[in-house]
């Protein structure tokens, strides 16, 4: 065997097809690099090894998103992000600055990674509007109460204690439930499970606790304001959800 030192860094493959990210004069290159697909908009590294994870980079005119990256959208107003996009366009390879991002997405699960690039560089990314409504003064107090407070409690009041069943063939996320008073319970949910599913699951684990809220994030916010929101939409992958007695 060879005694080469083990390289723990993520080995980055050539990103074929990044020509498709650039402007019109590069269109031919994009086609050539995309392996003759119908559209030059998606560039794919030939993924010969089925075990090799695929990371998708979506490039917008004002930044990019790496799939699985906790930071979400990376804006070009940050010079590092701008350089990553410009280097990808120029060299059609993964720039050095991209490696730590991809490595953090993989968390050491694989040494090799296939990268797929989605070209949305003609679009400006705008973050989804937060659903949180700022309180708008006394005149609106009746309205805001009926808007958010009432419907929420209806579905929660009629909630039954139901343990979740996780479908292993679908994407799932692990979360840590901190149950009252200090009981740590690791739990997997499918990314399509809703806040209501989580509430009902916790209800089944703590049937005698009485009314409670579930909060997550910094600063802690209730995940029950919109019980129909999914684990994916609330970005709860790897999160801690704390049960608070009311």
PDB file of C-alpha atoms in Angstrom:
ATOM      1  CA  UNK A   1       0.000   0.000   0.000  1.00  0.00           C
ATOM      2  CA  UNK A   2       1.125   3.544  -0.504  1.00  0.00           C
ATOM      3  CA  UNK A   3       2.085   5.623   2.491  1.00  0.00           C
ATOM      4  CA  UNK A   4       0.643   8.836   1.104  1.00  0.00           C
ATOM      5  CA  UNK A   5      -0.780  11.068   3.848  1.00  0.00           C
ATOM      6  CA  UNK A   6      -4.534  10.932   4.024  1.00  0.00           C
ATOM      7  CA  UNK A   7      -6.034  14.043   2.528  1.00  0.00           C
ATOM      8  CA  UNK A   8      -9.047  14.942   4.632  1.00  0.00           C
ATOM      9  CA  UNK A   9     -10.028  17.886   2.512  1.00  0.00           C
ATOM     10  CA  UNK A  10     -12.842  17.473   0.039  1.00  0.00           C
ATOM     11  CA  UNK A  11     -11.549  16.522  -3.388  1.00  0.00           C
ATOM     12  CA  UNK A  12     -13.241  18.872  -5.782  1.00  0.00           C
ATOM     13  CA  UNK A  13     -13.980  17.647  -9.280  1.00  0.00           C
ATOM     14  CA  UNK A  14     -13.909  19.723 -12.390  1.00  0.00           C
ATOM     15  CA  UNK A  15     -17.250  21.440 -12.839  1.00  0.00           C
ATOM     16  CA  UNK A  16     -18.110  20.803 -16.454  1.00  0.00           C
ATOM     17  CA  UNK A  17     -20.474  23.153 -18.160  1.00  0.00           C
ATOM     18  CA  UNK A  18     -19.922  26.349 -16.289  1.00  0.00           C
ATOM     19  CA  UNK A  19     -19.742  28.079 -19.650  1.00  0.00           C
ATOM     20  CA  UNK A  20     -23.500  27.931 -19.469  1.00  0.00           C
ATOM     21  CA  UNK A  21     -23.403  30.397 -16.600  1.00  0.00           C
ATOM     22  CA  UNK A  22     -21.882  33.153 -18.727  1.00  0.00           C
ATOM     23  CA  UNK A  23     -23.470  35.455 -21.238  1.00  0.00           C
ATOM     24  CA  UNK A  24     -24.528  34.715 -24.821  1.00  0.00           C
ATOM     25  CA  UNK A  25     -21.069  34.647 -26.410  1.00  0.00           C
ATOM     26  CA  UNK A  26     -20.330  31.585 -24.332  1.00  0.00           C
ATOM     27  CA  UNK A  27     -23.456  29.679 -25.255  1.00  0.00           C
ATOM     28  CA  UNK A  28     -21.680  27.325 -27.663  1.00  0.00           C
ATOM     29  CA  UNK A  29     -19.167  26.426 -24.990  1.00  0.00           C
ATOM     30  CA  UNK A  30     -21.999  25.694 -22.606  1.00  0.00           C
ATOM     31  CA  UNK A  31     -23.518  23.240 -25.035  1.00  0.00           C
ATOM     32  CA  UNK A  32     -20.206  21.561 -25.638  1.00  0.00           C
ATOM     33  CA  UNK A  33     -19.595  21.177 -21.911  1.00  0.00           C
ATOM     34  CA  UNK A  34     -23.058  19.975 -21.017  1.00  0.00           C
ATOM     35  CA  UNK A  35     -22.490  16.749 -22.910  1.00  0.00           C
ATOM     36  CA  UNK A  36     -24.875  17.565 -25.730  1.00  0.00           C
ATOM     37  CA  UNK A  37     -27.961  17.796 -23.523  1.00  0.00           C
ATOM     38  CA  UNK A  38     -30.995  19.594 -24.890  1.00  0.00           C
ATOM     39  CA  UNK A  39     -30.309  22.625 -22.740  1.00  0.00           C
ATOM     40  CA  UNK A  40     -27.024  24.145 -21.738  1.00  0.00           C
ATOM     41  CA  UNK A  41     -28.580  25.430 -18.538  1.00  0.00           C
ATOM     42  CA  UNK A  42     -27.639  22.508 -16.337  1.00  0.00           C
ATOM     43  CA  UNK A  43     -24.061  21.406 -16.186  1.00  0.00           C
ATOM     44  CA  UNK A  44     -23.363  18.008 -14.700  1.00  0.00           C
ATOM     45  CA  UNK A  45     -20.173  16.382 -13.633  1.00  0.00           C
ATOM     46  CA  UNK A  46     -20.345  12.835 -14.927  1.00  0.00           C
ATOM     47  CA  UNK A  47     -21.297  11.008 -11.792  1.00  0.00           C
ATOM     48  CA  UNK A  48     -19.705   7.607 -12.467  1.00  0.00           C
ATOM     49  CA  UNK A  49     -19.702   6.613  -8.840  1.00  0.00           C
ATOM     50  CA  UNK A  50     -23.267   6.187  -7.609  1.00  0.00           C
ATOM     51  CA  UNK A  51     -22.130   6.683  -4.015  1.00  0.00           C
ATOM     52  CA  UNK A  52     -20.715  10.082  -4.795  1.00  0.00           C
ATOM     53  CA  UNK A  53     -23.000  12.800  -3.410  1.00  0.00           C
ATOM     54  CA  UNK A  54     -24.248  15.525  -5.742  1.00  0.00           C
ATOM     55  CA  UNK A  55     -24.116  19.143  -4.643  1.00  0.00           C
ATOM     56  CA  UNK A  56     -26.205  21.584  -6.670  1.00  0.00           C
ATOM     57  CA  UNK A  57     -25.047  25.178  -7.075  1.00  0.00           C
ATOM     58  CA  UNK A  58     -27.714  27.575  -8.341  1.00  0.00           C
ATOM     59  CA  UNK A  59     -26.170  30.739  -9.758  1.00  0.00           C
ATOM     60  CA  UNK A  60     -28.221  33.950  -9.817  1.00  0.00           C
ATOM     61  CA  UNK A  61     -27.196  37.343 -11.155  1.00  0.00           C
ATOM     62  CA  UNK A  62     -26.668  38.605  -7.600  1.00  0.00           C
ATOM     63  CA  UNK A  63     -25.141  35.534  -5.911  1.00  0.00           C
ATOM     64  CA  UNK A  64     -25.518  31.758  -5.546  1.00  0.00           C
ATOM     65  CA  UNK A  65     -26.984  28.993  -3.392  1.00  0.00           C
ATOM     66  CA  UNK A  66     -25.249  25.686  -2.582  1.00  0.00           C
ATOM     67  CA  UNK A  67     -27.679  22.851  -1.838  1.00  0.00           C
ATOM     68  CA  UNK A  68     -27.520  21.806   1.817  1.00  0.00           C
ATOM     69  CA  UNK A  69     -25.601  24.939   2.798  1.00  0.00           C
ATOM     70  CA  UNK A  70     -26.917  26.280   6.105  1.00  0.00           C
ATOM     71  CA  UNK A  71     -26.128  29.872   5.114  1.00  0.00           C
ATOM     72  CA  UNK A  72     -28.567  29.704   2.205  1.00  0.00           C
ATOM     73  CA  UNK A  73     -28.184  32.485  -0.364  1.00  0.00           C
ATOM     74  CA  UNK A  74     -24.661  33.885  -0.666  1.00  0.00           C
ATOM     75  CA  UNK A  75     -24.823  37.446  -1.964  1.00  0.00           C
ATOM     76  CA  UNK A  76     -22.316  38.877  -4.465  1.00  0.00           C
ATOM     77  CA  UNK A  77     -22.053  41.971  -2.284  1.00  0.00           C
ATOM     78  CA  UNK A  78     -19.541  39.839  -0.354  1.00  0.00           C
ATOM     79  CA  UNK A  79     -16.307  39.948  -2.412  1.00  0.00           C
ATOM     80  CA  UNK A  80     -15.556  36.278  -1.614  1.00  0.00           C
ATOM     81  CA  UNK A  81     -18.879  35.168  -3.141  1.00  0.00           C
ATOM     82  CA  UNK A  82     -18.392  37.448  -6.154  1.00  0.00           C
ATOM     83  CA  UNK A  83     -14.965  35.925  -6.755  1.00  0.00           C
ATOM     84  CA  UNK A  84     -16.375  32.353  -6.528  1.00  0.00           C
ATOM     85  CA  UNK A  85     -18.950  33.119  -9.251  1.00  0.00           C
ATOM     86  CA  UNK A  86     -16.405  34.899 -11.462  1.00  0.00           C
ATOM     87  CA  UNK A  87     -13.856  32.079 -11.061  1.00  0.00           C
ATOM     88  CA  UNK A  88     -16.479  29.432 -11.898  1.00  0.00           C
ATOM     89  CA  UNK A  89     -17.420  31.314 -15.054  1.00  0.00           C
ATOM     90  CA  UNK A  90     -13.801  31.830 -16.062  1.00  0.00           C
ATOM     91  CA  UNK A  91     -12.245  28.432 -15.280  1.00  0.00           C
ATOM     92  CA  UNK A  92     -15.348  26.196 -15.230  1.00  0.00           C
ATOM     93  CA  UNK A  93     -13.873  24.557 -12.145  1.00  0.00           C
ATOM     94  CA  UNK A  94     -14.689  24.715  -8.466  1.00  0.00           C
ATOM     95  CA  UNK A  95     -12.708  27.603  -6.977  1.00  0.00           C
ATOM     96  CA  UNK A  96     -10.709  27.013  -3.789  1.00  0.00           C
ATOM     97  CA  UNK A  97     -13.104  29.272  -1.857  1.00  0.00           C
ATOM     98  CA  UNK A  98     -15.973  26.923  -2.693  1.00  0.00           C
ATOM     99  CA  UNK A  99     -14.249  23.910  -1.127  1.00  0.00           C
ATOM    100  CA  UNK A 100     -14.925  24.763   2.546  1.00  0.00           C
ATOM    101  CA  UNK A 101     -18.608  25.395   1.702  1.00  0.00           C
ATOM    102  CA  UNK A 102     -18.953  22.029  -0.024  1.00  0.00           C
ATOM    103  CA  UNK A 103     -16.927  20.344   2.733  1.00  0.00           C
ATOM    104  CA  UNK A 104     -19.297  21.757   5.365  1.00  0.00           C
ATOM    105  CA  UNK A 105     -22.293  20.483   3.384  1.00  0.00           C
ATOM    106  CA  UNK A 106     -20.767  16.984   3.177  1.00  0.00           C
ATOM    107  CA  UNK A 107     -19.564  16.996   6.822  1.00  0.00           C
ATOM    108  CA  UNK A 108     -16.833  14.495   5.948  1.00  0.00           C
ATOM    109  CA  UNK A 109     -19.197  11.916   4.484  1.00  0.00           C
ATOM    110  CA  UNK A 110     -17.356  11.672   1.173  1.00  0.00           C
ATOM    111  CA  UNK A 111     -14.030  12.557  -0.356  1.00  0.00           C
ATOM    112  CA  UNK A 112     -15.348  13.029  -3.847  1.00  0.00           C
ATOM    113  CA  UNK A 113     -18.360  15.014  -4.863  1.00  0.00           C
ATOM    114  CA  UNK A 114     -20.221  15.594  -8.091  1.00  0.00           C
ATOM    115  CA  UNK A 115     -21.332  19.146  -8.677  1.00  0.00           C
ATOM    116  CA  UNK A 116     -24.295  20.228 -10.728  1.00  0.00           C
ATOM    117  CA  UNK A 117     -24.685  23.858 -11.688  1.00  0.00           C
ATOM    118  CA  UNK A 118     -28.061  25.416 -12.375  1.00  0.00           C
ATOM    119  CA  UNK A 119     -27.811  28.600 -14.337  1.00  0.00           C
ATOM    120  CA  UNK A 120     -30.323  31.202 -13.244  1.00  0.00           C
ATOM    121  CA  UNK A 121     -27.904  34.054 -13.854  1.00  0.00           C
ATOM    122  CA  UNK A 122     -30.580  35.943 -15.775  1.00  0.00           C
ATOM    123  CA  UNK A 123     -32.667  36.054 -12.577  1.00  0.00           C
ATOM    124  CA  UNK A 124     -32.190  38.136  -9.445  1.00  0.00           C
ATOM    125  CA  UNK A 125     -32.590  36.083  -6.275  1.00  0.00           C
ATOM    126  CA  UNK A 126     -34.926  37.704  -3.784  1.00  0.00           C
ATOM    127  CA  UNK A 127     -35.335  36.017  -0.408  1.00  0.00           C
ATOM    128  CA  UNK A 128     -38.812  34.718   0.423  1.00  0.00           C
ATOM    129  CA  UNK A 129     -40.708  37.356   2.359  1.00  0.00           C
ATOM    130  CA  UNK A 130     -40.783  36.577   6.077  1.00  0.00           C
ATOM    131  CA  UNK A 131     -44.231  35.602   7.272  1.00  0.00           C
ATOM    132  CA  UNK A 132     -43.675  37.419  10.560  1.00  0.00           C
ATOM    133  CA  UNK A 133     -45.906  40.492  10.721  1.00  0.00           C
ATOM    134  CA  UNK A 134     -44.563  43.388  12.751  1.00  0.00           C
ATOM    135  CA  UNK A 135     -47.074  44.703  15.233  1.00  0.00           C
ATOM    136  CA  UNK A 136     -48.510  47.826  13.670  1.00  0.00           C
ATOM    137  CA  UNK A 137     -49.861  49.806  16.597  1.00  0.00           C
ATOM    138  CA  UNK A 138     -53.080  49.822  18.577  1.00  0.00           C
ATOM    139  CA  UNK A 139     -55.422  50.390  15.644  1.00  0.00           C
ATOM    140  CA  UNK A 140     -54.566  46.956  14.241  1.00  0.00           C
ATOM    141  CA  UNK A 141     -54.578  44.893  17.409  1.00  0.00           C
ATOM    142  CA  UNK A 142     -57.931  43.222  16.705  1.00  0.00           C
ATOM    143  CA  UNK A 143     -56.962  42.392  13.138  1.00  0.00           C
ATOM    144  CA  UNK A 144     -53.540  40.959  13.939  1.00  0.00           C
ATOM    145  CA  UNK A 145     -54.991  38.762  16.662  1.00  0.00           C
ATOM    146  CA  UNK A 146     -57.566  37.222  14.387  1.00  0.00           C
ATOM    147  CA  UNK A 147     -54.919  36.902  11.652  1.00  0.00           C
ATOM    148  CA  UNK A 148     -52.365  34.843  13.499  1.00  0.00           C
ATOM    149  CA  UNK A 149     -53.560  33.906  16.977  1.00  0.00           C
ATOM    150  CA  UNK A 150     -56.898  32.301  16.327  1.00  0.00           C
ATOM    151  CA  UNK A 151     -56.521  29.833  13.431  1.00  0.00           C
ATOM    152  CA  UNK A 152     -53.287  28.532  14.936  1.00  0.00           C
ATOM    153  CA  UNK A 153     -54.824  27.508  18.230  1.00  0.00           C
ATOM    154  CA  UNK A 154     -57.760  25.821  16.496  1.00  0.00           C
ATOM    155  CA  UNK A 155     -55.652  23.156  14.793  1.00  0.00           C
ATOM    156  CA  UNK A 156     -53.512  22.772  17.919  1.00  0.00           C
ATOM    157  CA  UNK A 157     -56.533  22.444  20.213  1.00  0.00           C
ATOM    158  CA  UNK A 158     -57.894  19.595  18.123  1.00  0.00           C
ATOM    159  CA  UNK A 159     -54.443  17.962  17.807  1.00  0.00           C
ATOM    160  CA  UNK A 160     -54.216  14.357  19.002  1.00  0.00           C
ATOM    161  CA  UNK A 161     -51.082  12.710  20.424  1.00  0.00           C
ATOM    162  CA  UNK A 162     -49.653  10.884  17.384  1.00  0.00           C
ATOM    163  CA  UNK A 163     -46.104   9.521  17.110  1.00  0.00           C
ATOM    164  CA  UNK A 164     -44.592  10.346  13.721  1.00  0.00           C
ATOM    165  CA  UNK A 165     -43.650   7.542  11.398  1.00  0.00           C
ATOM    166  CA  UNK A 166     -40.635   8.369   9.249  1.00  0.00           C
ATOM    167  CA  UNK A 167     -40.631   7.150   5.657  1.00  0.00           C
ATOM    168  CA  UNK A 168     -37.025   6.084   5.095  1.00  0.00           C
ATOM    169  CA  UNK A 169     -37.395   6.289   1.317  1.00  0.00           C
ATOM    170  CA  UNK A 170     -38.022  10.053   1.536  1.00  0.00           C
ATOM    171  CA  UNK A 171     -35.688  12.861   2.636  1.00  0.00           C
ATOM    172  CA  UNK A 172     -35.495  13.184   6.395  1.00  0.00           C
ATOM    173  CA  UNK A 173     -33.952  15.534   8.937  1.00  0.00           C
ATOM    174  CA  UNK A 174     -32.679  14.874  12.438  1.00  0.00           C
ATOM    175  CA  UNK A 175     -33.671  17.281  15.188  1.00  0.00           C
ATOM    176  CA  UNK A 176     -33.126  17.353  18.925  1.00  0.00           C
ATOM    177  CA  UNK A 177     -36.272  17.676  21.003  1.00  0.00           C
ATOM    178  CA  UNK A 178     -35.667  19.316  24.395  1.00  0.00           C
ATOM    179  CA  UNK A 179     -38.667  18.175  26.357  1.00  0.00           C
ATOM    180  CA  UNK A 180     -39.715  19.766  29.650  1.00  0.00           C
ATOM    181  CA  UNK A 181     -37.926  19.964  32.042  1.00  0.00           C
ATOM    182  CA  UNK A 182     -34.579  18.872  30.502  1.00  0.00           C
ATOM    183  CA  UNK A 183     -35.139  15.703  28.561  1.00  0.00           C
ATOM    184  CA  UNK A 184     -33.094  15.461  25.346  1.00  0.00           C
ATOM    185  CA  UNK A 185     -34.730  13.271  22.690  1.00  0.00           C
ATOM    186  CA  UNK A 186     -33.058  12.957  19.240  1.00  0.00           C
ATOM    187  CA  UNK A 187     -35.756  12.421  16.611  1.00  0.00           C
ATOM    188  CA  UNK A 188     -35.930  12.072  12.824  1.00  0.00           C
ATOM    189  CA  UNK A 189     -38.713  13.669  10.799  1.00  0.00           C
ATOM    190  CA  UNK A 190     -39.333  13.633   7.057  1.00  0.00           C
ATOM    191  CA  UNK A 191     -38.712  17.059   5.559  1.00  0.00           C
ATOM    192  CA  UNK A 192     -42.403  17.094   4.587  1.00  0.00           C
ATOM    193  CA  UNK A 193     -43.596  16.706   8.191  1.00  0.00           C
ATOM    194  CA  UNK A 194     -45.286  19.859   9.466  1.00  0.00           C
ATOM    195  CA  UNK A 195     -45.072  21.830  12.699  1.00  0.00           C
ATOM    196  CA  UNK A 196     -48.400  20.242  13.620  1.00  0.00           C
ATOM    197  CA  UNK A 197     -46.907  16.732  13.144  1.00  0.00           C
ATOM    198  CA  UNK A 198     -44.032  17.681  15.471  1.00  0.00           C
ATOM    199  CA  UNK A 199     -46.507  19.112  18.015  1.00  0.00           C
ATOM    200  CA  UNK A 200     -48.590  15.919  17.942  1.00  0.00           C
ATOM    201  CA  UNK A 201     -45.454  13.796  18.315  1.00  0.00           C
ATOM    202  CA  UNK A 202     -44.307  15.803  21.357  1.00  0.00           C
ATOM    203  CA  UNK A 203     -47.871  15.569  22.710  1.00  0.00           C
ATOM    204  CA  UNK A 204     -47.576  11.773  22.565  1.00  0.00           C
ATOM    205  CA  UNK A 205     -44.253  11.886  24.474  1.00  0.00           C
ATOM    206  CA  UNK A 206     -45.509  14.250  27.204  1.00  0.00           C
ATOM    207  CA  UNK A 207     -49.259  13.599  27.538  1.00  0.00           C
ATOM    208  CA  UNK A 208     -49.555  15.081  31.033  1.00  0.00           C
ATOM    209  CA  UNK A 209     -47.698  18.340  30.654  1.00  0.00           C
ATOM    210  CA  UNK A 210     -50.666  20.588  29.776  1.00  0.00           C
ATOM    211  CA  UNK A 211     -50.485  23.479  27.276  1.00  0.00           C
ATOM    212  CA  UNK A 212     -47.032  24.076  25.760  1.00  0.00           C
ATOM    213  CA  UNK A 213     -45.247  25.862  22.935  1.00  0.00           C
ATOM    214  CA  UNK A 214     -42.384  24.633  20.750  1.00  0.00           C
ATOM    215  CA  UNK A 215     -39.607  27.105  20.001  1.00  0.00           C
ATOM    216  CA  UNK A 216     -36.470  26.933  17.868  1.00  0.00           C
ATOM    217  CA  UNK A 217     -33.712  29.183  16.556  1.00  0.00           C
ATOM    218  CA  UNK A 218     -31.987  32.331  17.831  1.00  0.00           C
ATOM    219  CA  UNK A 219     -33.765  34.319  19.031  1.00  0.00           C
ATOM    220  CA  UNK A 220     -36.151  31.457  19.871  1.00  0.00           C
ATOM    221  CA  UNK A 221     -39.379  31.668  17.863  1.00  0.00           C
ATOM    222  CA  UNK A 222     -42.456  29.501  18.079  1.00  0.00           C
ATOM    223  CA  UNK A 223     -42.680  26.980  15.234  1.00  0.00           C
ATOM    224  CA  UNK A 224     -46.421  26.702  15.887  1.00  0.00           C
ATOM    225  CA  UNK A 225     -47.436  30.093  14.466  1.00  0.00           C
ATOM    226  CA  UNK A 226     -48.033  28.349  11.152  1.00  0.00           C
ATOM    227  CA  UNK A 227     -48.763  24.694  11.970  1.00  0.00           C
ATOM    228  CA  UNK A 228     -48.884  23.709   8.274  1.00  0.00           C
ATOM    229  CA  UNK A 229     -45.270  24.762   7.584  1.00  0.00           C
ATOM    230  CA  UNK A 230     -42.934  21.859   6.840  1.00  0.00           C
ATOM    231  CA  UNK A 231     -39.593  20.919   8.410  1.00  0.00           C
ATOM    232  CA  UNK A 232     -37.983  21.933   5.095  1.00  0.00           C
ATOM    233  CA  UNK A 233     -39.677  25.360   4.994  1.00  0.00           C
ATOM    234  CA  UNK A 234     -38.791  26.074   8.615  1.00  0.00           C
ATOM    235  CA  UNK A 235     -35.171  24.926   8.010  1.00  0.00           C
ATOM    236  CA  UNK A 236     -35.253  22.638  11.046  1.00  0.00           C
ATOM    237  CA  UNK A 237     -32.576  20.207   9.799  1.00  0.00           C
ATOM    238  CA  UNK A 238     -30.193  19.687  12.725  1.00  0.00           C
ATOM    239  CA  UNK A 239     -32.148  22.177  14.860  1.00  0.00           C
ATOM    240  CA  UNK A 240     -33.023  21.965  18.532  1.00  0.00           C
ATOM    241  CA  UNK A 241     -36.722  22.332  19.298  1.00  0.00           C
ATOM    242  CA  UNK A 242     -37.510  23.240  22.900  1.00  0.00           C
ATOM    243  CA  UNK A 243     -40.807  22.499  24.653  1.00  0.00           C
ATOM    244  CA  UNK A 244     -41.947  25.442  26.767  1.00  0.00           C
ATOM    245  CA  UNK A 245     -44.764  25.061  29.272  1.00  0.00           C
ATOM    246  CA  UNK A 246     -47.360  27.812  28.898  1.00  0.00           C
TER     247      UNK A 246
END
